Amino acid sequence: MIIVAIITILILLSITAWRSDKYFVHGPKFIALFAIVFSLFLFVMYLLQANLDYTSLSIVFEHVWIRAFNIKIQFGLDNLSILMVILTLFLASIAIVISWREIIHRQGFYYFNLLCATAGIIGVFTATDLFLFFVFWEVMLLPITALIAIWGHEHRFFAAIKFFIFTQISSLCMLVAIISMALVHQAHTGTLSFLYSDWLIIDLSANTTYFMMLGFFIAFAVKLPSVPFHSWLPDAHTQAPTGGSVLLAGILLKTGAYGLIRFVIELFPSESIQFAPYAITLGVISILYGAKMAFAQSDCKRLIAFSSVSHMGFVMMALFAFTANAFNGAIMTMVAHGLSSAALFSVAGIIYHRIHTRELTKMGNLGVNAPWMAAMSLIFVAAAFGLPGLANFIGEFYSLVGVFALYPVHAIVASIGMVGSAVYGMKLFQNMFHGTTSNQTSIQIKDLSLSEGIICVVLVMLLVILGIYPQVLFQYHFQGGI
């Protein structure tokens, strides 16, 4: 019931936020922040009081929805979905606070879309009926497209349409796979079912299931994103408002990784093992290609966007290695990238709001007038390129160790990506805070405000805690076909 309650609260308050800007100009952001914080509070209190074992999927709500097709509103929680829901609500609160001063046009509709996207993402992480999962998959697409198209930058319409087309085509592949799986279940048992738990126990023919696995894989590889399905991401990240970029990089990409774990590897273990060499190769290509393209960018948001392609390549590679270390590395990288990419996009948005440019060549010496911003940015850049002591290093180290056990050549080649991330990371920091401007003067820029400073400090603390004491995550068992 807790998931139904949270989704209902988010949707109802999103409508309230939308309508409230007629009466109180700052009302939408306060309502949106309250909705997220209250939902996070309810969820944590539920977990503390329920005292259930989440090592395997526990059904927390079930109700018949469309009886003719045996479709149910069913939600489940395990350690993986709990982690993703908490990450979603936390980063959604960051997206709201970082949008506080940036969004001044149609605030009500902006926060309506942001809350609806958050509700859709929570549904994706908890739905255990695949028809319901697909509905939430589509629900989160529309508001994010609106965030890009309405509040984005100069090429926002192109970016929004490209994002929409890529995700719609990939969703079609998944829909075909979902319907096929339901029909296969009916052929085996005589009953049509879209339930994840029912699909886990049917005996599938290898010839047909391989294509179904590919249908799911393509949908989730687009959202991850992995080369060659990645080209929507740099445009979407670059053109989105800062809050939208935080949602995209911090959370939306993780729906792809979550889908690979839950609906590719766990549903089709044999086919996934058979497909593993190709998936790992795609992961390695993503790591190197993303790093190379990041270094070539002069737009700071586009640089960070390509770095996401590289980092999520580690996740793709680790998930298909089928070793415990690699899987833990993938989980840690998902969380660490969510935090560090949200932090870097927040800093990029803060700078853009002050000096109205994303071009690194037009920055330089920002650290003279904004030393706290420079210090925080250095930590976030260091996290992104995997400095020991920070969370990203743990994720990438575990991933490489786990992959090396079975695919040593892939692991060695992928490790070059860590060197590449250090190069483009230092280029980003150097050009922003220590480079020189064309007239050799320092740009006048205001340092971090109190709210911006609190966001940065909280993110730094989480990156350090996970980097020094990764058992905070590793003490839990995350199912993933291991």
GROMACS .gro file of C-alpha atoms in nm:
model
  482
    1MET     CA    1   0.000   0.000   0.000
    2ILE     CA    2   0.293   0.233   0.064
    3ILE     CA    3   0.381   0.257  -0.307
    4VAL     CA    4   0.020   0.332  -0.402
    5ALA     CA    5   0.012   0.599  -0.131
    6ILE     CA    6   0.336   0.762  -0.249
    7ILE     CA    7   0.236   0.764  -0.616
    8THR     CA    8  -0.108   0.902  -0.527
    9ILE     CA    9   0.046   1.176  -0.309
   10LEU     CA   10   0.289   1.276  -0.585
   11ILE     CA   11   0.018   1.291  -0.852
   12LEU     CA   12  -0.236   1.478  -0.636
   13LEU     CA   13   0.021   1.731  -0.518
   14SER     CA   14   0.154   1.772  -0.871
   15ILE     CA   15  -0.195   1.886  -0.977
   16THR     CA   16  -0.213   2.109  -0.670
   17ALA     CA   17   0.126   2.262  -0.756
   18TRP     CA   18   0.012   2.324  -1.113
   19ARG     CA   19  -0.304   2.506  -1.007
   20SER     CA   20  -0.146   2.693  -0.715
   21ASP     CA   21   0.067   2.931  -0.922
   22LYS     CA   22  -0.246   3.132  -1.002
   23TYR     CA   23  -0.275   3.224  -0.636
   24PHE     CA   24   0.082   3.216  -0.500
   25VAL     CA   25   0.376   3.252  -0.737
   26HIS     CA   26   0.615   3.054  -0.516
   27GLY     CA   27   0.355   2.797  -0.417
   28PRO     CA   28   0.443   2.526  -0.673
   29LYS     CA   29   0.802   2.477  -0.558
   30PHE     CA   30   0.707   2.460  -0.189
   31ILE     CA   31   0.431   2.209  -0.268
   32ALA     CA   32   0.668   2.002  -0.486
   33LEU     CA   33   0.940   1.997  -0.220
   34PHE     CA   34   0.687   1.901   0.048
   35ALA     CA   35   0.552   1.620  -0.174
   36ILE     CA   36   0.897   1.467  -0.223
   37VAL     CA   37   1.018   1.508   0.137
   38PHE     CA   38   0.689   1.375   0.278
   39SER     CA   39   0.699   1.077   0.040
   40LEU     CA   40   1.056   0.999   0.142
   41PHE     CA   41   0.959   1.025   0.510
   42LEU     CA   42   0.663   0.790   0.461
   43PHE     CA   43   0.874   0.538   0.273
   44VAL     CA   44   1.152   0.530   0.532
   45MET     CA   45   0.900   0.502   0.818
   46TYR     CA   46   0.729   0.215   0.636
   47LEU     CA   47   1.058   0.029   0.595
   48LEU     CA   48   1.146   0.077   0.962
   49GLN     CA   49   0.806  -0.041   1.084
   50ALA     CA   50   0.739  -0.322   0.836
   51ASN     CA   51   1.056  -0.509   0.938
   52LEU     CA   52   1.031  -0.747   0.639
   53ASP     CA   53   1.302  -0.949   0.468
   54TYR     CA   54   1.374  -0.784   0.135
   55THR     CA   55   1.641  -1.025   0.009
   56SER     CA   56   1.376  -1.147  -0.237
   57LEU     CA   57   1.085  -0.964  -0.394
   58SER     CA   58   0.798  -0.907  -0.146
   59ILE     CA   59   0.457  -0.815  -0.287
   60VAL     CA   60   0.329  -0.512  -0.096
   61PHE     CA   61   0.009  -0.443  -0.292
   62GLU     CA   62  -0.212  -0.637  -0.533
   63HIS     CA   63  -0.546  -0.554  -0.690
   64VAL     CA   64  -0.714  -0.680  -1.007
   65TRP     CA   65  -0.709  -0.406  -1.272
   66ILE     CA   66  -0.826  -0.547  -1.610
   67ARG     CA   67  -0.991  -0.882  -1.537
   68ALA     CA   68  -1.034  -0.980  -1.904
   69PHE     CA   69  -0.655  -0.994  -1.952
   70ASN     CA   70  -0.569  -1.090  -1.594
   71ILE     CA   71  -0.378  -0.762  -1.552
   72LYS     CA   72  -0.315  -0.657  -1.194
   73ILE     CA   73  -0.195  -0.351  -1.009
   74GLN     CA   74   0.084  -0.527  -0.824
   75PHE     CA   75   0.384  -0.368  -0.654
   76GLY     CA   76   0.680  -0.540  -0.493
   77LEU     CA   77   0.986  -0.438  -0.298
   78ASP     CA   78   1.328  -0.591  -0.254
   79ASN     CA   79   1.662  -0.436  -0.162
   80LEU     CA   80   1.728  -0.325  -0.521
   81SER     CA   81   1.393  -0.151  -0.570
   82ILE     CA   82   1.414   0.005  -0.221
   83LEU     CA   83   1.758   0.148  -0.304
   84MET     CA   84   1.631   0.290  -0.634
   85VAL     CA   85   1.318   0.443  -0.478
   86ILE     CA   86   1.524   0.617  -0.207
   87LEU     CA   87   1.773   0.741  -0.470
   88THR     CA   88   1.482   0.867  -0.683
   89LEU     CA   89   1.318   1.064  -0.402
   90PHE     CA   90   1.651   1.205  -0.280
   91LEU     CA   91   1.761   1.325  -0.624
   92ALA     CA   92   1.411   1.457  -0.700
   93SER     CA   93   1.446   1.681  -0.394
   94ILE     CA   94   1.785   1.798  -0.529
   95ALA     CA   95   1.620   1.871  -0.867
   96ILE     CA   96   1.354   2.085  -0.699
   97VAL     CA   97   1.597   2.285  -0.485
   98ILE     CA   98   1.838   2.344  -0.775
   99SER     CA   99   1.543   2.468  -0.985
  100TRP     CA  100   1.438   2.714  -0.712
  101ARG     CA  101   1.576   3.027  -0.881
  102GLU     CA  102   1.625   2.895  -1.235
  103ILE     CA  103   1.259   2.828  -1.319
  104ILE     CA  104   1.053   3.147  -1.325
  105HIS     CA  105   0.829   3.071  -1.624
  106ARG     CA  106   0.519   2.850  -1.583
  107GLN     CA  107   0.639   2.723  -1.246
  108GLY     CA  108   0.322   2.532  -1.170
  109PHE     CA  109   0.338   2.325  -1.487
  110TYR     CA  110   0.713   2.268  -1.440
  111TYR     CA  111   0.671   2.114  -1.094
  112PHE     CA  112   0.364   1.922  -1.214
  113ASN     CA  113   0.581   1.750  -1.474
  114LEU     CA  114   0.868   1.696  -1.232
  115LEU     CA  115   0.642   1.527  -0.975
  116CYS     CA  116   0.464   1.318  -1.241
  117ALA     CA  117   0.802   1.201  -1.375
  118THR     CA  118   0.907   1.105  -1.022
  119ALA     CA  119   0.582   0.913  -0.969
  120GLY     CA  120   0.635   0.729  -1.298
  121ILE     CA  121   0.993   0.637  -1.210
  122ILE     CA  122   0.888   0.502  -0.869
  123GLY     CA  123   0.625   0.294  -1.048
  124VAL     CA  124   0.892   0.155  -1.282
  125PHE     CA  125   1.109   0.049  -0.986
  126THR     CA  126   0.825  -0.125  -0.801
  127ALA     CA  127   0.571  -0.258  -1.055
  128THR     CA  128   0.572  -0.639  -1.077
  129ASP     CA  129   0.301  -0.673  -1.338
  130LEU     CA  130   0.473  -0.611  -1.670
  131PHE     CA  131   0.171  -0.436  -1.824
  132LEU     CA  132   0.168  -0.196  -1.528
  133PHE     CA  133   0.546  -0.160  -1.561
  134PHE     CA  134   0.504  -0.059  -1.925
  135VAL     CA  135   0.239   0.198  -1.831
  136PHE     CA  136   0.476   0.362  -1.581
  137TRP     CA  137   0.758   0.338  -1.837
  138GLU     CA  138   0.547   0.552  -2.070
  139VAL     CA  139   0.419   0.779  -1.790
  140MET     CA  140   0.771   0.893  -1.700
  141LEU     CA  141   0.851   0.964  -2.068
  142LEU     CA  142   0.593   1.237  -2.135
  143PRO     CA  143   0.670   1.475  -1.844
  144ILE     CA  144   1.045   1.452  -1.905
  145THR     CA  145   0.988   1.531  -2.273
  146ALA     CA  146   0.784   1.834  -2.161
  147LEU     CA  147   1.061   1.946  -1.921
  148ILE     CA  148   1.309   1.947  -2.209
  149ALA     CA  149   1.075   2.101  -2.470
  150ILE     CA  150   0.935   2.384  -2.256
  151TRP     CA  151   1.213   2.483  -2.015
  152GLY     CA  152   1.517   2.370  -2.212
  153HIS     CA  153   1.778   2.574  -2.396
  154GLU     CA  154   1.816   2.691  -2.758
  155HIS     CA  155   1.775   2.352  -2.933
  156ARG     CA  156   1.523   2.209  -2.688
  157PHE     CA  157   1.258   2.103  -2.942
  158PHE     CA  158   1.503   1.895  -3.144
  159ALA     CA  159   1.639   1.734  -2.827
  160ALA     CA  160   1.291   1.661  -2.692
  161ILE     CA  161   1.171   1.504  -3.019
  162LYS     CA  162   1.487   1.295  -3.049
  163PHE     CA  163   1.451   1.173  -2.690
  164PHE     CA  164   1.084   1.091  -2.751
  165ILE     CA  165   1.146   0.901  -3.076
  166PHE     CA  166   1.435   0.694  -2.936
  167THR     CA  167   1.244   0.592  -2.626
  168GLN     CA  168   0.918   0.527  -2.814
  169ILE     CA  169   1.081   0.296  -3.067
  170SER     CA  170   1.266   0.109  -2.794
  171SER     CA  171   0.944   0.090  -2.589
  172LEU     CA  172   0.772  -0.072  -2.886
  173CYS     CA  173   1.036  -0.349  -2.882
  174MET     CA  174   0.965  -0.405  -2.513
  175LEU     CA  175   0.588  -0.404  -2.563
  176VAL     CA  176   0.617  -0.677  -2.827
  177ALA     CA  177   0.834  -0.880  -2.588
  178ILE     CA  178   0.587  -0.830  -2.301
  179ILE     CA  179   0.286  -0.942  -2.508
  180SER     CA  180   0.484  -1.237  -2.644
  181MET     CA  181   0.580  -1.348  -2.293
  182ALA     CA  182   0.218  -1.325  -2.176
  183LEU     CA  183   0.105  -1.538  -2.472
  184VAL     CA  184   0.381  -1.792  -2.408
  185HIS     CA  185   0.266  -1.814  -2.047
  186GLN     CA  186  -0.089  -1.875  -2.169
  187ALA     CA  187   0.032  -2.148  -2.404
  188HIS     CA  188   0.213  -2.322  -2.116
  189THR     CA  189  -0.044  -2.282  -1.839
  190GLY     CA  190  -0.371  -2.194  -2.009
  191THR     CA  191  -0.381  -1.859  -1.828
  192LEU     CA  192  -0.281  -1.521  -1.960
  193SER     CA  193  -0.050  -1.350  -1.711
  194PHE     CA  194   0.166  -1.040  -1.705
  195LEU     CA  195   0.299  -1.108  -1.357
  196TYR     CA  196   0.676  -1.114  -1.315
  197SER     CA  197   0.651  -1.392  -1.055
  198ASP     CA  198   0.454  -1.613  -1.298
  199TRP     CA  199   0.706  -1.561  -1.579
  200LEU     CA  200   0.994  -1.666  -1.355
  201ILE     CA  201   0.864  -2.022  -1.315
  202ILE     CA  202   0.760  -2.116  -1.670
  203ASP     CA  203   0.986  -2.334  -1.881
  204LEU     CA  204   1.070  -2.138  -2.195
  205SER     CA  205   1.196  -2.251  -2.535
  206ALA     CA  206   1.543  -2.114  -2.607
  207ASN     CA  207   1.465  -2.025  -2.968
  208THR     CA  208   1.173  -1.793  -2.889
  209THR     CA  209   1.298  -1.647  -2.561
  210TYR     CA  210   1.624  -1.522  -2.713
  211PHE     CA  211   1.430  -1.274  -2.928
  212MET     CA  212   1.213  -1.174  -2.633
  213MET     CA  213   1.528  -1.111  -2.430
  214LEU     CA  214   1.658  -0.891  -2.713
  215GLY     CA  215   1.332  -0.693  -2.710
  216PHE     CA  216   1.381  -0.610  -2.343
  217PHE     CA  217   1.756  -0.557  -2.387
  218ILE     CA  218   1.714  -0.296  -2.664
  219ALA     CA  219   1.460  -0.099  -2.459
  220PHE     CA  220   1.684  -0.088  -2.154
  221ALA     CA  221   2.008  -0.034  -2.350
  222VAL     CA  222   1.852   0.279  -2.504
  223LYS     CA  223   1.761   0.414  -2.161
  224LEU     CA  224   2.097   0.317  -1.999
  225PRO     CA  225   2.226   0.437  -2.259
  226SER     CA  226   2.473   0.211  -2.436
  227VAL     CA  227   2.649   0.259  -2.770
  228PRO     CA  228   2.498   0.247  -3.037
  229PHE     CA  229   2.169   0.358  -2.874
  230HIS     CA  230   2.312   0.661  -2.694
  231SER     CA  231   2.281   0.956  -2.933
  232TRP     CA  232   1.965   1.097  -2.770
  233LEU     CA  233   2.144   1.150  -2.440
  234PRO     CA  234   2.396   1.430  -2.514
  235ASP     CA  235   2.125   1.643  -2.677
  236ALA     CA  236   1.869   1.578  -2.404
  237HIS     CA  237   2.114   1.643  -2.119
  238THR     CA  238   2.255   1.956  -2.281
  239GLN     CA  239   1.919   2.114  -2.364
  240ALA     CA  240   1.730   2.016  -2.048
  241PRO     CA  241   1.694   2.260  -1.758
  242THR     CA  242   1.918   2.181  -1.463
  243GLY     CA  243   1.646   1.996  -1.270
  244GLY     CA  244   1.569   1.790  -1.580
  245SER     CA  245   1.936   1.703  -1.625
  246VAL     CA  246   1.954   1.590  -1.261
  247LEU     CA  247   1.652   1.363  -1.315
  248LEU     CA  248   1.784   1.232  -1.646
  249ALA     CA  249   2.138   1.155  -1.534
  250GLY     CA  250   2.071   1.069  -1.173
  251ILE     CA  251   1.761   0.855  -1.205
  252LEU     CA  252   1.632   0.794  -1.557
  253LEU     CA  253   1.948   0.618  -1.676
  254LYS     CA  254   1.917   0.387  -1.375
  255THR     CA  255   1.581   0.262  -1.499
  256GLY     CA  256   1.773   0.107  -1.788
  257ALA     CA  257   2.017  -0.065  -1.553
  258TYR     CA  258   1.731  -0.176  -1.327
  259GLY     CA  259   1.547  -0.321  -1.626
  260LEU     CA  260   1.855  -0.514  -1.737
  261ILE     CA  261   1.885  -0.671  -1.392
  262ARG     CA  262   1.517  -0.740  -1.327
  263PHE     CA  263   1.375  -0.826  -1.668
  264VAL     CA  264   1.670  -0.938  -1.881
  265ILE     CA  265   1.915  -1.119  -1.655
  266GLU     CA  266   1.667  -1.264  -1.405
  267LEU     CA  267   1.396  -1.360  -1.655
  268PHE     CA  268   1.633  -1.493  -1.923
  269PRO     CA  269   1.944  -1.620  -1.739
  270SER     CA  270   2.054  -1.871  -2.003
  271GLU     CA  271   1.999  -1.632  -2.293
  272SER     CA  272   2.177  -1.354  -2.101
  273ILE     CA  273   2.483  -1.574  -2.047
  274GLN     CA  274   2.479  -1.658  -2.417
  275PHE     CA  275   2.453  -1.286  -2.503
  276ALA     CA  276   2.708  -1.176  -2.239
  277PRO     CA  277   3.016  -1.142  -2.470
  278TYR     CA  278   2.826  -0.902  -2.694
  279ALA     CA  279   2.687  -0.701  -2.402
  280ILE     CA  280   3.027  -0.673  -2.236
  281THR     CA  281   3.182  -0.563  -2.564
  282LEU     CA  282   2.914  -0.294  -2.598
  283GLY     CA  283   2.997  -0.188  -2.241
  284VAL     CA  284   3.368  -0.154  -2.320
  285ILE     CA  285   3.295   0.040  -2.640
  286SER     CA  286   3.066   0.272  -2.443
  287ILE     CA  287   3.337   0.332  -2.183
  288LEU     CA  288   3.602   0.428  -2.438
  289TYR     CA  289   3.375   0.610  -2.684
  290GLY     CA  290   3.209   0.810  -2.405
  291ALA     CA  291   3.546   0.913  -2.262
  292LYS     CA  292   3.683   1.012  -2.603
  293MET     CA  293   3.374   1.216  -2.692
  294ALA     CA  294   3.366   1.381  -2.349
  295PHE     CA  295   3.722   1.506  -2.398
  296ALA     CA  296   3.627   1.652  -2.738
  297GLN     CA  297   3.341   1.868  -2.606
  298SER     CA  298   3.357   2.242  -2.539
  299ASP     CA  299   3.005   2.256  -2.390
  300CYS     CA  300   3.034   2.164  -2.021
  301LYS     CA  301   2.691   1.994  -2.002
  302ARG     CA  302   2.762   1.796  -2.319
  303LEU     CA  303   3.097   1.687  -2.169
  304ILE     CA  304   2.922   1.562  -1.855
  305ALA     CA  305   2.657   1.389  -2.070
  306PHE     CA  306   2.916   1.189  -2.265
  307SER     CA  307   3.089   1.100  -1.937
  308SER     CA  308   2.758   0.937  -1.838
  309VAL     CA  309   2.776   0.715  -2.148
  310SER     CA  310   3.123   0.608  -2.034
  311HIS     CA  311   3.025   0.544  -1.672
  312MET     CA  312   2.712   0.350  -1.761
  313GLY     CA  313   2.931   0.136  -1.985
  314PHE     CA  314   3.088   0.004  -1.663
  315VAL     CA  315   2.738  -0.094  -1.545
  316MET     CA  316   2.657  -0.277  -1.869
  317MET     CA  317   2.991  -0.459  -1.863
  318ALA     CA  318   2.964  -0.555  -1.496
  319LEU     CA  319   2.605  -0.681  -1.507
  320PHE     CA  320   2.681  -0.934  -1.779
  321ALA     CA  321   2.998  -1.066  -1.614
  322PHE     CA  322   2.786  -1.274  -1.374
  323THR     CA  323   3.026  -1.251  -1.081
  324ALA     CA  324   2.946  -1.121  -0.734
  325ASN     CA  325   3.217  -0.854  -0.739
  326ALA     CA  326   3.108  -0.723  -1.078
  327PHE     CA  327   2.745  -0.712  -0.973
  328ASN     CA  328   2.827  -0.521  -0.654
  329GLY     CA  329   3.038  -0.288  -0.869
  330ALA     CA  330   2.742  -0.226  -1.099
  331ILE     CA  331   2.512  -0.144  -0.807
  332MET     CA  332   2.770   0.090  -0.653
  333THR     CA  333   2.834   0.259  -0.989
  334MET     CA  334   2.461   0.315  -1.039
  335VAL     CA  335   2.435   0.494  -0.703
  336ALA     CA  336   2.768   0.677  -0.729
  337HIS     CA  337   2.698   0.797  -1.082
  338GLY     CA  338   2.354   0.911  -0.973
  339LEU     CA  339   2.511   1.128  -0.702
  340SER     CA  340   2.817   1.256  -0.891
  341SER     CA  341   2.639   1.327  -1.220
  342ALA     CA  342   2.358   1.507  -1.037
  343ALA     CA  343   2.625   1.711  -0.860
  344LEU     CA  344   2.811   1.800  -1.180
  345PHE     CA  345   2.493   1.895  -1.366
  346SER     CA  346   2.388   2.105  -1.066
  347VAL     CA  347   2.720   2.294  -1.073
  348ALA     CA  348   2.692   2.340  -1.451
  349GLY     CA  349   2.340   2.473  -1.406
  350ILE     CA  350   2.448   2.709  -1.127
  351ILE     CA  351   2.726   2.850  -1.348
  352TYR     CA  352   2.496   2.883  -1.650
  353HIS     CA  353   2.239   3.068  -1.437
  354ARG     CA  354   2.509   3.318  -1.337
  355ILE     CA  355   2.709   3.377  -1.657
  356HIS     CA  356   2.466   3.244  -1.923
  357THR     CA  357   2.706   3.022  -2.111
  358ARG     CA  358   2.798   2.655  -2.116
  359GLU     CA  359   3.106   2.705  -2.332
  360LEU     CA  360   3.428   2.615  -2.152
  361THR     CA  361   3.621   2.860  -2.372
  362LYS     CA  362   3.415   3.146  -2.229
  363MET     CA  363   3.485   3.045  -1.870
  364GLY     CA  364   3.808   3.056  -1.676
  365ASN     CA  365   3.930   3.175  -1.340
  366LEU     CA  366   3.588   3.123  -1.187
  367GLY     CA  367   3.763   2.990  -0.880
  368VAL     CA  368   3.900   3.335  -0.798
  369ASN     CA  369   3.557   3.472  -0.714
  370ALA     CA  370   3.387   3.144  -0.628
  371PRO     CA  371   3.633   2.939  -0.420
  372TRP     CA  372   3.367   2.722  -0.251
  373MET     CA  373   3.214   2.637  -0.587
  374ALA     CA  374   3.559   2.545  -0.715
  375ALA     CA  375   3.634   2.326  -0.413
  376MET     CA  376   3.306   2.137  -0.437
  377SER     CA  377   3.342   2.098  -0.813
  378LEU     CA  378   3.690   1.953  -0.770
  379ILE     CA  379   3.552   1.686  -0.539
  380PHE     CA  380   3.270   1.602  -0.783
  381VAL     CA  381   3.512   1.583  -1.076
  382ALA     CA  382   3.744   1.364  -0.868
  383ALA     CA  383   3.451   1.136  -0.786
  384ALA     CA  384   3.357   1.114  -1.153
  385PHE     CA  385   3.706   1.007  -1.259
  386GLY     CA  386   3.723   0.750  -0.981
  387LEU     CA  387   3.954   0.894  -0.716
  388PRO     CA  388   4.011   0.638  -0.437
  389GLY     CA  389   3.813   0.726  -0.127
  390LEU     CA  390   3.507   0.827  -0.326
  391ALA     CA  391   3.213   0.608  -0.426
  392ASN     CA  392   3.278   0.593  -0.802
  393PHE     CA  393   3.618   0.432  -0.746
  394ILE     CA  394   3.461   0.148  -0.548
  395GLY     CA  395   3.207   0.085  -0.823
  396GLU     CA  396   3.458   0.084  -1.106
  397PHE     CA  397   3.717  -0.116  -0.907
  398TYR     CA  398   3.468  -0.390  -0.818
  399SER     CA  399   3.339  -0.392  -1.177
  400LEU     CA  400   3.686  -0.435  -1.327
  401VAL     CA  401   3.789  -0.703  -1.074
  402GLY     CA  402   3.468  -0.895  -1.135
  403VAL     CA  403   3.491  -0.873  -1.513
  404PHE     CA  404   3.863  -0.959  -1.515
  405ALA     CA  405   3.788  -1.302  -1.365
  406LEU     CA  406   3.608  -1.411  -1.685
  407TYR     CA  407   3.691  -1.150  -1.949
  408PRO     CA  408   4.046  -1.027  -1.872
  409VAL     CA  409   4.101  -0.859  -2.211
  410HIS     CA  410   3.776  -0.663  -2.183
  411ALA     CA  411   3.865  -0.554  -1.828
  412ILE     CA  412   4.213  -0.436  -1.930
  413VAL     CA  413   4.080  -0.238  -2.225
  414ALA     CA  414   3.799  -0.092  -2.014
  415SER     CA  415   4.047   0.028  -1.752
  416ILE     CA  416   4.175   0.277  -2.012
  417GLY     CA  417   3.842   0.451  -1.963
  418MET     CA  418   3.941   0.538  -1.605
  419VAL     CA  419   4.248   0.719  -1.743
  420GLY     CA  420   4.027   0.893  -1.999
  421SER     CA  421   3.783   1.006  -1.730
  422ALA     CA  422   4.071   1.168  -1.538
  423VAL     CA  423   4.179   1.355  -1.852
  424TYR     CA  424   3.838   1.497  -1.943
  425GLY     CA  425   3.759   1.557  -1.577
  426MET     CA  426   4.065   1.774  -1.527
  427LYS     CA  427   3.995   1.950  -1.858
  428LEU     CA  428   3.649   2.037  -1.727
  429PHE     CA  429   3.778   2.168  -1.394
  430GLN     CA  430   4.080   2.347  -1.541
  431ASN     CA  431   3.876   2.532  -1.805
  432MET     CA  432   3.604   2.628  -1.560
  433PHE     CA  433   3.800   2.740  -1.259
  434HIS     CA  434   4.165   2.789  -1.350
  435GLY     CA  435   4.171   2.855  -1.722
  436THR     CA  436   4.222   3.199  -1.867
  437THR     CA  437   3.960   3.412  -2.038
  438SER     CA  438   4.024   3.578  -2.373
  439ASN     CA  439   4.105   3.910  -2.205
  440GLN     CA  440   4.301   3.752  -1.919
  441THR     CA  441   4.056   3.878  -1.657
  442SER     CA  442   3.852   3.695  -1.395
  443ILE     CA  443   3.479   3.659  -1.457
  444GLN     CA  444   3.273   3.810  -1.179
  445ILE     CA  445   3.058   3.529  -1.043
  446LYS     CA  446   2.873   3.486  -0.717
  447ASP     CA  447   2.981   3.194  -0.502
  448LEU     CA  448   2.746   2.919  -0.384
  449SER     CA  449   2.436   3.033  -0.199
  450LEU     CA  450   2.337   2.865   0.128
  451SER     CA  451   2.094   2.622  -0.037
  452GLU     CA  452   2.341   2.541  -0.316
  453GLY     CA  453   2.615   2.488  -0.058
  454ILE     CA  454   2.396   2.251   0.144
  455ILE     CA  455   2.321   2.047  -0.169
  456CYS     CA  456   2.691   2.020  -0.249
  457VAL     CA  457   2.792   1.930   0.108
  458VAL     CA  458   2.528   1.656   0.133
  459LEU     CA  459   2.635   1.505  -0.200
  460VAL     CA  460   3.003   1.519  -0.099
  461MET     CA  461   2.925   1.346   0.230
  462LEU     CA  462   2.738   1.064   0.057
  463LEU     CA  463   3.017   1.014  -0.199
  464VAL     CA  464   3.278   1.001   0.079
  465ILE     CA  465   3.075   0.768   0.303
  466LEU     CA  466   3.015   0.521   0.019
  467GLY     CA  467   3.377   0.550  -0.088
  468ILE     CA  468   3.522   0.479   0.256
  469TYR     CA  469   3.260   0.238   0.386
  470PRO     CA  470   3.092   0.064   0.087
  471GLN     CA  471   2.944  -0.198   0.322
  472VAL     CA  472   2.665   0.054   0.372
  473LEU     CA  473   2.537  -0.088   0.043
  474PHE     CA  474   2.711  -0.423   0.020
  475GLN     CA  475   2.557  -0.551   0.346
  476TYR     CA  476   2.234  -0.596   0.150
  477HIS     CA  477   2.172  -0.872  -0.101
  478PHE     CA  478   2.071  -0.740  -0.442
  479GLN     CA  479   1.928  -1.007  -0.671
  480GLY     CA  480   2.083  -1.007  -1.012
  481GLY     CA  481   2.114  -1.355  -1.151
  482ILE     CA  482   2.429  -1.431  -0.952
   0.00000   0.00000   0.00000
